[in-house]
Amino acid sequence: MAGQKMMVMLFQQWVSDKEQWVELRDLLMKESNLPGPRVNLELSGNFAKHFAHPKLTETDWEFLNSWANLTEAEAGVNDPREFLPFCAVRALGAYYSYAEEEQQIMIQSIIKTAMNDSRWRMREASAMALQSIGEDGFALVRQLIDMWEKGANRLEQRAFVAALAHPPLLKKKENTLYCLQLATRIMESVGSGEVQYEDAEHFRVLSKGLEYSLSVFVASEPEEGFAMLEKFAKSRDIRMIKIVKSNLGKSRLSKKYALQVAEILDSLTIQERT
């Protein structure tokens, strides 16, 4: 792979020149690691950082939007072209805090569309974009989630917890408590049966997100976090029990908080016998 410094130089040289967009596209596709199981996250991160400033030109803006809106038909799953919208969505998240209000509204729409994309990498890009926004200011990402939470579908809920399960966002207790409260509401919606005609695949995606993200929140604020897990361990809903067990099995909890983990697992064993 070309050196990262060289990559940055090429970004700077090519992004603002429409005549060079083809070269940049070809470079990113070549270095994408696609097809393959793991996309080039380091390269996409460096690409995104290139746009984390307030001096985005109209050409830059046009460029990012043209890539962010590439559909699955144009950039399918595991095709090197998929790396282009993946990078663009991450970059728009990095730019968000510097953007004008009208641009922010457009970025919000792009991120929300990516949350619901059939391509799992695009859903990951939406969560990473929210993480970038949160790193610039937790209040910014909280504002977005608060705006979207009511009526959010399972894919959108998954994006929320995946984005927030990011240690740099959890350095302040108030931030983690917000995450725990949000996770509690999402878990309660799972157990309430409030969503009729649940899409099995969409629920699977949410469940996979909850199965690790809760442990990140709990590790940051164990007292409140274990109280949450204990509450949901008492559920008779096998889906919720699976989520709780998965989080208890994460090493970030099982190694440092073995006693608390064992107590909840014991209660689950007793419950299963009755």
Short mmCIF file of C-alpha atoms in Angstrom, two decimals:
data_model
loop_
_atom_site.label_atom_id
_atom_site.label_comp_id
_atom_site.label_asym_id
_atom_site.label_seq_id
_atom_site.Cartn_x
_atom_site.Cartn_y
_atom_site.Cartn_z
CA MET A 1 0.00 0.00 0.00
CA ALA A 2 1.22 3.48 -0.73
CA GLY A 3 2.42 5.40 2.31
CA GLN A 4 -0.25 7.26 4.27
CA LYS A 5 1.54 10.60 3.83
CA MET A 6 1.50 10.08 0.09
CA MET A 7 -2.21 9.27 0.30
CA VAL A 8 -2.94 12.56 2.07
CA MET A 9 -0.95 14.47 -0.52
CA LEU A 10 -2.91 12.80 -3.29
CA PHE A 11 -6.22 13.61 -1.57
CA GLN A 12 -5.23 17.26 -1.37
CA GLN A 13 -4.08 17.30 -4.96
CA TRP A 14 -6.99 15.41 -6.52
CA VAL A 15 -10.14 16.14 -4.51
CA SER A 16 -10.53 19.77 -5.56
CA ASP A 17 -9.84 19.05 -9.23
CA LYS A 18 -12.72 17.35 -11.04
CA GLU A 19 -10.29 16.22 -13.71
CA GLN A 20 -8.55 14.10 -11.08
CA TRP A 21 -11.61 12.46 -9.50
CA VAL A 22 -11.20 9.37 -11.67
CA GLU A 23 -7.62 8.92 -10.44
CA LEU A 24 -8.71 9.29 -6.82
CA ARG A 25 -11.59 6.86 -7.36
CA ASP A 26 -9.26 4.29 -8.89
CA LEU A 27 -6.72 4.70 -6.09
CA LEU A 28 -9.28 4.18 -3.34
CA MET A 29 -10.83 1.21 -5.09
CA LYS A 30 -7.41 -0.36 -5.57
CA GLU A 31 -6.51 0.07 -1.90
CA SER A 32 -9.97 -0.78 -0.52
CA ASN A 33 -9.17 -4.45 0.31
CA LEU A 34 -12.39 -5.34 -1.51
CA PRO A 35 -13.49 -7.90 -2.34
CA GLY A 36 -12.55 -9.29 1.04
CA PRO A 37 -13.76 -9.55 4.63
CA ARG A 38 -12.16 -6.36 5.94
CA VAL A 39 -12.33 -3.01 4.26
CA ASN A 40 -9.36 -0.64 4.60
CA LEU A 41 -10.49 1.27 7.70
CA GLU A 42 -7.20 3.11 8.10
CA LEU A 43 -7.41 4.55 4.61
CA SER A 44 -11.06 5.51 4.99
CA GLY A 45 -10.24 7.18 8.31
CA ASN A 46 -7.45 9.22 6.76
CA PHE A 47 -9.74 10.15 3.89
CA ALA A 48 -12.40 11.33 6.37
CA LYS A 49 -9.91 13.40 8.38
CA HIS A 50 -8.98 15.28 5.23
CA PHE A 51 -12.43 16.91 5.36
CA ALA A 52 -12.51 17.72 9.08
CA HIS A 53 -12.14 21.47 8.64
CA PRO A 54 -14.35 24.51 7.94
CA LYS A 55 -12.90 25.37 4.52
CA LEU A 56 -14.64 22.79 2.37
CA THR A 57 -14.98 24.07 -1.18
CA GLU A 58 -18.06 23.72 -3.36
CA THR A 59 -16.10 21.21 -5.41
CA ASP A 60 -15.30 19.17 -2.29
CA TRP A 61 -18.96 19.23 -1.27
CA GLU A 62 -20.13 18.14 -4.72
CA PHE A 63 -17.52 15.40 -4.76
CA LEU A 64 -18.52 13.92 -1.39
CA ASN A 65 -22.21 14.01 -2.18
CA SER A 66 -21.71 12.32 -5.53
CA TRP A 67 -20.01 9.39 -3.83
CA ALA A 68 -22.18 9.24 -0.70
CA ASN A 69 -25.28 8.78 -2.85
CA LEU A 70 -23.97 5.84 -4.89
CA THR A 71 -26.62 3.12 -4.70
CA GLU A 72 -26.16 -0.61 -4.27
CA ALA A 73 -26.80 -1.01 -8.00
CA GLU A 74 -23.86 1.32 -8.66
CA ALA A 75 -21.60 0.12 -5.83
CA GLY A 76 -22.62 -3.32 -4.67
CA VAL A 77 -21.68 -5.32 -1.61
CA ASN A 78 -18.01 -6.35 -1.54
CA ASP A 79 -17.33 -4.57 -4.82
CA PRO A 80 -14.36 -2.15 -4.63
CA ARG A 81 -16.78 0.60 -5.68
CA GLU A 82 -18.59 0.14 -2.35
CA PHE A 83 -15.57 1.74 -0.68
CA LEU A 84 -16.42 5.07 -2.29
CA PRO A 85 -19.76 5.75 -0.53
CA PHE A 86 -18.33 4.19 2.63
CA CYS A 87 -15.51 6.76 2.64
CA ALA A 88 -17.79 9.63 1.66
CA VAL A 89 -20.29 9.03 4.49
CA ARG A 90 -17.45 8.87 7.01
CA ALA A 91 -16.02 12.10 5.57
CA LEU A 92 -19.34 13.91 5.84
CA GLY A 93 -19.49 12.90 9.49
CA ALA A 94 -16.02 14.35 10.02
CA TYR A 95 -17.10 17.60 8.36
CA TYR A 96 -20.48 17.90 10.10
CA SER A 97 -19.49 20.12 13.03
CA TYR A 98 -17.93 22.64 10.62
CA ALA A 99 -20.81 22.64 8.15
CA GLU A 100 -23.40 25.34 7.59
CA GLU A 101 -26.93 24.58 8.81
CA GLU A 102 -28.21 23.73 5.33
CA GLN A 103 -25.31 21.37 4.77
CA GLN A 104 -25.87 19.76 8.17
CA ILE A 105 -29.46 19.00 7.24
CA MET A 106 -28.25 17.32 4.05
CA ILE A 107 -25.62 15.34 5.95
CA GLN A 108 -28.27 14.22 8.43
CA SER A 109 -30.33 12.86 5.56
CA ILE A 110 -27.35 11.02 4.08
CA ILE A 111 -26.43 9.45 7.42
CA LYS A 112 -30.00 8.36 8.12
CA THR A 113 -30.25 6.84 4.64
CA ALA A 114 -27.01 4.96 5.29
CA MET A 115 -28.45 3.62 8.58
CA ASN A 116 -31.15 1.90 6.53
CA ASP A 117 -28.95 0.77 3.64
CA SER A 118 -29.13 -2.89 2.64
CA ARG A 119 -25.31 -2.93 2.53
CA TRP A 120 -23.93 -3.68 6.00
CA ARG A 121 -20.78 -1.64 5.38
CA MET A 122 -22.87 1.43 4.68
CA ARG A 123 -24.68 0.88 7.96
CA GLU A 124 -21.25 0.75 9.62
CA ALA A 125 -20.31 3.98 7.86
CA SER A 126 -23.38 5.69 9.35
CA ALA A 127 -22.33 4.66 12.86
CA MET A 128 -18.75 5.81 12.24
CA ALA A 129 -20.03 9.14 10.94
CA LEU A 130 -22.00 9.60 14.16
CA GLN A 131 -18.88 8.73 16.16
CA SER A 132 -16.96 11.48 14.37
CA ILE A 133 -19.74 13.92 15.16
CA GLY A 134 -19.69 12.83 18.81
CA GLU A 135 -15.94 13.23 19.04
CA ASP A 136 -16.35 16.84 17.93
CA GLY A 137 -19.01 17.35 20.60
CA PHE A 138 -21.16 14.81 22.41
CA ALA A 139 -24.01 17.31 22.49
CA LEU A 140 -24.07 17.23 18.68
CA VAL A 141 -24.57 13.49 18.40
CA ARG A 142 -27.00 13.49 21.31
CA GLN A 143 -29.07 16.16 19.55
CA LEU A 144 -29.30 13.99 16.44
CA ILE A 145 -30.23 10.83 18.32
CA ASP A 146 -32.82 12.67 20.40
CA MET A 147 -34.32 14.00 17.18
CA TRP A 148 -34.41 10.56 15.54
CA GLU A 149 -35.17 8.28 18.48
CA LYS A 150 -38.96 8.60 18.48
CA GLY A 151 -40.21 6.31 15.76
CA ALA A 152 -36.75 4.93 14.99
CA ASN A 153 -36.76 1.52 13.35
CA ARG A 154 -34.52 -1.39 14.33
CA LEU A 155 -31.73 -0.50 11.89
CA GLU A 156 -31.67 3.07 13.17
CA GLN A 157 -31.66 1.90 16.79
CA ARG A 158 -28.72 -0.32 15.94
CA ALA A 159 -26.85 2.65 14.48
CA PHE A 160 -27.41 4.60 17.70
CA VAL A 161 -25.94 1.96 20.02
CA ALA A 162 -23.12 1.04 17.63
CA ALA A 163 -22.12 4.69 17.35
CA LEU A 164 -22.21 5.32 21.10
CA ALA A 165 -20.30 2.14 22.01
CA HIS A 166 -17.12 4.09 21.35
CA PRO A 167 -14.83 4.65 24.36
CA PRO A 168 -13.76 8.20 23.35
CA LEU A 169 -17.41 9.25 23.73
CA LEU A 170 -17.70 7.75 27.22
CA LYS A 171 -15.07 9.71 29.11
CA LYS A 172 -17.71 11.73 30.97
CA LYS A 173 -20.15 9.98 33.29
CA GLU A 174 -23.08 12.01 32.00
CA ASN A 175 -22.40 10.75 28.48
CA THR A 176 -22.38 7.11 29.58
CA LEU A 177 -25.53 7.56 31.64
CA TYR A 178 -27.23 8.94 28.54
CA CYS A 179 -26.11 5.85 26.60
CA LEU A 180 -27.40 3.52 29.32
CA GLN A 181 -30.76 5.30 29.37
CA LEU A 182 -31.05 5.08 25.59
CA ALA A 183 -30.07 1.40 25.64
CA THR A 184 -32.65 0.76 28.35
CA ARG A 185 -35.40 2.30 26.25
CA ILE A 186 -34.38 0.24 23.22
CA MET A 187 -34.27 -2.96 25.29
CA GLU A 188 -37.67 -2.16 26.75
CA SER A 189 -39.06 -1.75 23.24
CA VAL A 190 -37.70 -5.21 22.41
CA GLY A 191 -39.48 -6.76 25.39
CA SER A 192 -42.70 -4.82 25.03
CA GLY A 193 -43.66 -6.25 21.69
CA GLU A 194 -44.59 -2.74 20.62
CA VAL A 195 -43.28 -3.31 17.10
CA GLN A 196 -45.79 -5.33 15.14
CA TYR A 197 -44.75 -7.38 12.16
CA GLU A 198 -41.11 -7.25 13.25
CA ASP A 199 -38.70 -7.64 10.35
CA ALA A 200 -36.60 -10.64 11.39
CA GLU A 201 -33.46 -9.49 9.59
CA HIS A 202 -33.68 -5.97 10.95
CA PHE A 203 -34.15 -7.31 14.46
CA ARG A 204 -31.14 -9.61 13.98
CA VAL A 205 -29.02 -6.58 13.07
CA LEU A 206 -30.19 -4.68 16.15
CA SER A 207 -29.65 -7.70 18.39
CA LYS A 208 -26.08 -8.12 17.15
CA GLY A 209 -25.44 -4.48 18.00
CA LEU A 210 -26.94 -4.78 21.47
CA GLU A 211 -25.04 -8.01 22.13
CA TYR A 212 -21.76 -6.11 22.47
CA SER A 213 -22.59 -2.43 22.90
CA LEU A 214 -24.21 -2.79 26.31
CA SER A 215 -20.98 -4.21 27.72
CA VAL A 216 -19.10 -1.11 26.55
CA PHE A 217 -21.51 1.12 28.45
CA VAL A 218 -21.44 -1.14 31.52
CA ALA A 219 -17.64 -1.19 31.60
CA SER A 220 -17.64 2.61 31.62
CA GLU A 221 -20.20 2.91 34.46
CA PRO A 222 -20.42 -0.51 36.14
CA GLU A 223 -22.77 0.33 39.01
CA GLU A 224 -25.55 1.68 36.82
CA GLY A 225 -24.68 -0.70 34.00
CA PHE A 226 -24.90 -3.93 35.97
CA ALA A 227 -28.19 -2.73 37.46
CA MET A 228 -29.49 -2.47 33.90
CA LEU A 229 -28.28 -5.95 32.96
CA GLU A 230 -29.73 -7.40 36.15
CA LYS A 231 -33.09 -5.84 35.32
CA PHE A 232 -33.23 -7.37 31.87
CA ALA A 233 -31.89 -10.71 33.11
CA LYS A 234 -35.25 -11.09 34.88
CA SER A 235 -37.08 -11.00 31.55
CA ARG A 236 -38.82 -14.09 30.21
CA ASP A 237 -38.09 -12.96 26.66
CA ILE A 238 -35.47 -15.31 25.24
CA ARG A 239 -34.25 -12.59 22.88
CA MET A 240 -33.44 -10.28 25.76
CA ILE A 241 -31.80 -13.09 27.74
CA LYS A 242 -29.55 -13.80 24.73
CA ILE A 243 -28.50 -10.14 24.61
CA VAL A 244 -27.72 -10.09 28.34
CA LYS A 245 -25.72 -13.33 28.21
CA SER A 246 -23.70 -12.16 25.24
CA ASN A 247 -22.68 -8.96 27.04
CA LEU A 248 -21.79 -10.84 30.22
CA GLY A 249 -19.48 -13.01 28.13
CA LYS A 250 -17.42 -10.07 26.86
CA SER A 251 -13.95 -9.99 28.39
CA ARG A 252 -14.27 -6.32 29.28
CA LEU A 253 -16.82 -7.47 31.87
CA SER A 254 -16.00 -11.10 32.62
CA LYS A 255 -12.37 -10.41 33.56
CA LYS A 256 -12.66 -7.21 35.59
CA TYR A 257 -16.13 -7.76 37.07
CA ALA A 258 -16.20 -11.54 37.49
CA LEU A 259 -18.29 -11.42 40.69
CA GLN A 260 -21.05 -9.24 39.24
CA VAL A 261 -21.11 -11.33 36.07
CA ALA A 262 -21.32 -14.58 38.04
CA GLU A 263 -24.20 -13.30 40.16
CA ILE A 264 -26.31 -12.42 37.14
CA LEU A 265 -25.46 -15.68 35.37
CA ASP A 266 -26.44 -17.62 38.51
CA SER A 267 -29.78 -15.81 38.62
CA LEU A 268 -30.34 -16.72 34.98
CA THR A 269 -29.59 -20.38 35.68
CA ILE A 270 -32.07 -20.44 38.55
CA GLN A 271 -34.66 -18.70 36.40
CA GLU A 272 -34.22 -21.21 33.58
CA ARG A 273 -34.87 -24.09 36.00
CA THR A 274 -38.14 -22.68 37.27
#
